[in-house]
Amino acid sequence: MAIKKSNHVIPSKERGGWAVKKSGSARSSRSFDKKADAIEYGRTLSRKEKTELFIHRKDGTIQNRNSYGNDPFPPRDRRH
Amino acid sequence: MAKSRNYSKNVFINCPFDTKYFELLKTLVFTIVYFDFNPRIALEISDSGQSRLEKIVSLIKESKYSIHDLSRLQAKAVDEYYRLNMPFELGIDYGLRTFNNSYSDKRSLILETERFDYMKAISDINGFDIKNHNDIPEQLIECLRSWFSETVGLRDLNSADKIYSDFIDFNTDLFRRKMNKYAGKHNSTEAERFADSEIQHMTMPEYVDAIVEWKSSD
């Protein structure tokens, strides 16, 4: 299935650290020792690109999703 | 005795079932399915009428291939016991292959965390196909890709970083599918929570089905 453009914080093979990569790209944009630093970089990049940021756990599953534009799951208006 | 119908496509997984190892198990199962093989694992069946050992022996007999992860042979804390199930099941697999000619075509891969760790605990297996993954998912994929090429005989395989990228795409797609399921009736925060909970509690057959479905829709 085609994946919409997004950024991902994922486990990296470099010293067991973390990396940020774009969906569909085999190469990481940048690698970090700490997950918190990878998340911060991923947020800045996603804000700039107005895309979704997926933060993965070590097992690959999604820990958090943040949208910085064109959210495919916008907040629902509970008043209507 | 006739072998299982899918014998040549089955891969028995012998690994620890602790929370920490589950981080690697999902990568392991994904990669096996990615190469069009069937992961066979004790977690796939919950038949209380069958003993755990009977179940494991059946899985070993039904699988031409096996992957034994010995990366928890070392106790990590004071008073913690090291794990004996994995080397025991490796022994059963090796015994079947050695003492029964019908199973002499069985092939196996032994995994460990750090290189040559096994020498300290079970040096008898020196000379087997042993690879180390350092508990890092992408390195585990590299180990598996090499083994599927060298031992199983697959060719023209995608690179390990492409497979890892596909693993990340699969997880993202799975999360989106589950979000879609809940998003109609719940706000996005609740939908995310339900989606994550459903994924975290998927059974092994559900997880394998999800990978197969993702592959067929790609």
PDB file of C-alpha atoms in Angstrom, chain B residues 67-71 108-118 125 128-135 139-151:
ATOM      1  CA  ILE B  67      16.291 -20.321  13.805  1.00  0.00           C
ATOM      2  CA  HIS B  68      17.627 -20.702  17.326  1.00  0.00           C
ATOM      3  CA  ASP B  69      18.329 -17.481  19.208  1.00  0.00           C
ATOM      4  CA  LEU B  70      20.703 -18.216  22.082  1.00  0.00           C
ATOM      5  CA  SER B  71      21.086 -14.583  23.064  1.00  0.00           C
ATOM      6  CA  SER B 108      19.390 -24.086  10.950  1.00  0.00           C
ATOM      7  CA  LEU B 109      20.694 -20.689  11.923  1.00  0.00           C
ATOM      8  CA  ILE B 110      21.950 -19.887  15.398  1.00  0.00           C
ATOM      9  CA  LEU B 111      21.736 -16.303  16.601  1.00  0.00           C
ATOM     10  CA  GLU B 112      23.448 -14.645  19.532  1.00  0.00           C
ATOM     11  CA  THR B 113      23.809 -11.083  20.795  1.00  0.00           C
ATOM     12  CA  GLU B 114      27.562 -10.546  20.759  1.00  0.00           C
ATOM     13  CA  ARG B 115      29.998 -12.487  18.636  1.00  0.00           C
ATOM     14  CA  PHE B 116      31.391 -15.644  20.252  1.00  0.00           C
ATOM     15  CA  ASP B 117      29.173 -15.322  23.358  1.00  0.00           C
ATOM     16  CA  TYR B 118      28.106 -18.915  22.725  1.00  0.00           C
ATOM     17  CA  ILE B 125      28.263 -25.927  18.610  1.00  0.00           C
ATOM     18  CA  PHE B 128      27.588 -24.209  13.223  1.00  0.00           C
ATOM     19  CA  ASP B 129      26.174 -21.264  11.252  1.00  0.00           C
ATOM     20  CA  ILE B 130      26.183 -18.652  14.019  1.00  0.00           C
ATOM     21  CA  LYS B 131      25.498 -14.960  13.511  1.00  0.00           C
ATOM     22  CA  ASN B 132      25.262 -12.083  16.004  1.00  0.00           C
ATOM     23  CA  HIS B 133      22.738  -9.232  15.966  1.00  0.00           C
ATOM     24  CA  ASN B 134      23.771  -7.097  18.994  1.00  0.00           C
ATOM     25  CA  ASP B 135      20.036  -6.907  19.885  1.00  0.00           C
ATOM     26  CA  GLN B 139      21.417  -6.093  12.258  1.00  0.00           C
ATOM     27  CA  LEU B 140      19.047  -9.003  12.830  1.00  0.00           C
ATOM     28  CA  ILE B 141      17.668  -8.440   9.312  1.00  0.00           C
ATOM     29  CA  GLU B 142      21.255  -8.491   7.970  1.00  0.00           C
ATOM     30  CA  CYS B 143      21.831 -11.873   9.696  1.00  0.00           C
ATOM     31  CA  LEU B 144      18.605 -13.304   8.279  1.00  0.00           C
ATOM     32  CA  ARG B 145      19.191 -11.981   4.769  1.00  0.00           C
ATOM     33  CA  SER B 146      22.666 -13.577   4.691  1.00  0.00           C
ATOM     34  CA  TRP B 147      21.337 -16.907   5.955  1.00  0.00           C
ATOM     35  CA  PHE B 148      18.418 -17.010   3.509  1.00  0.00           C
ATOM     36  CA  SER B 149      20.919 -16.392   0.718  1.00  0.00           C
ATOM     37  CA  GLU B 150      23.813 -18.620   1.864  1.00  0.00           C
ATOM     38  CA  THR B 151      21.925 -21.552   3.366  1.00  0.00           C
TER      39      THR B 151
END
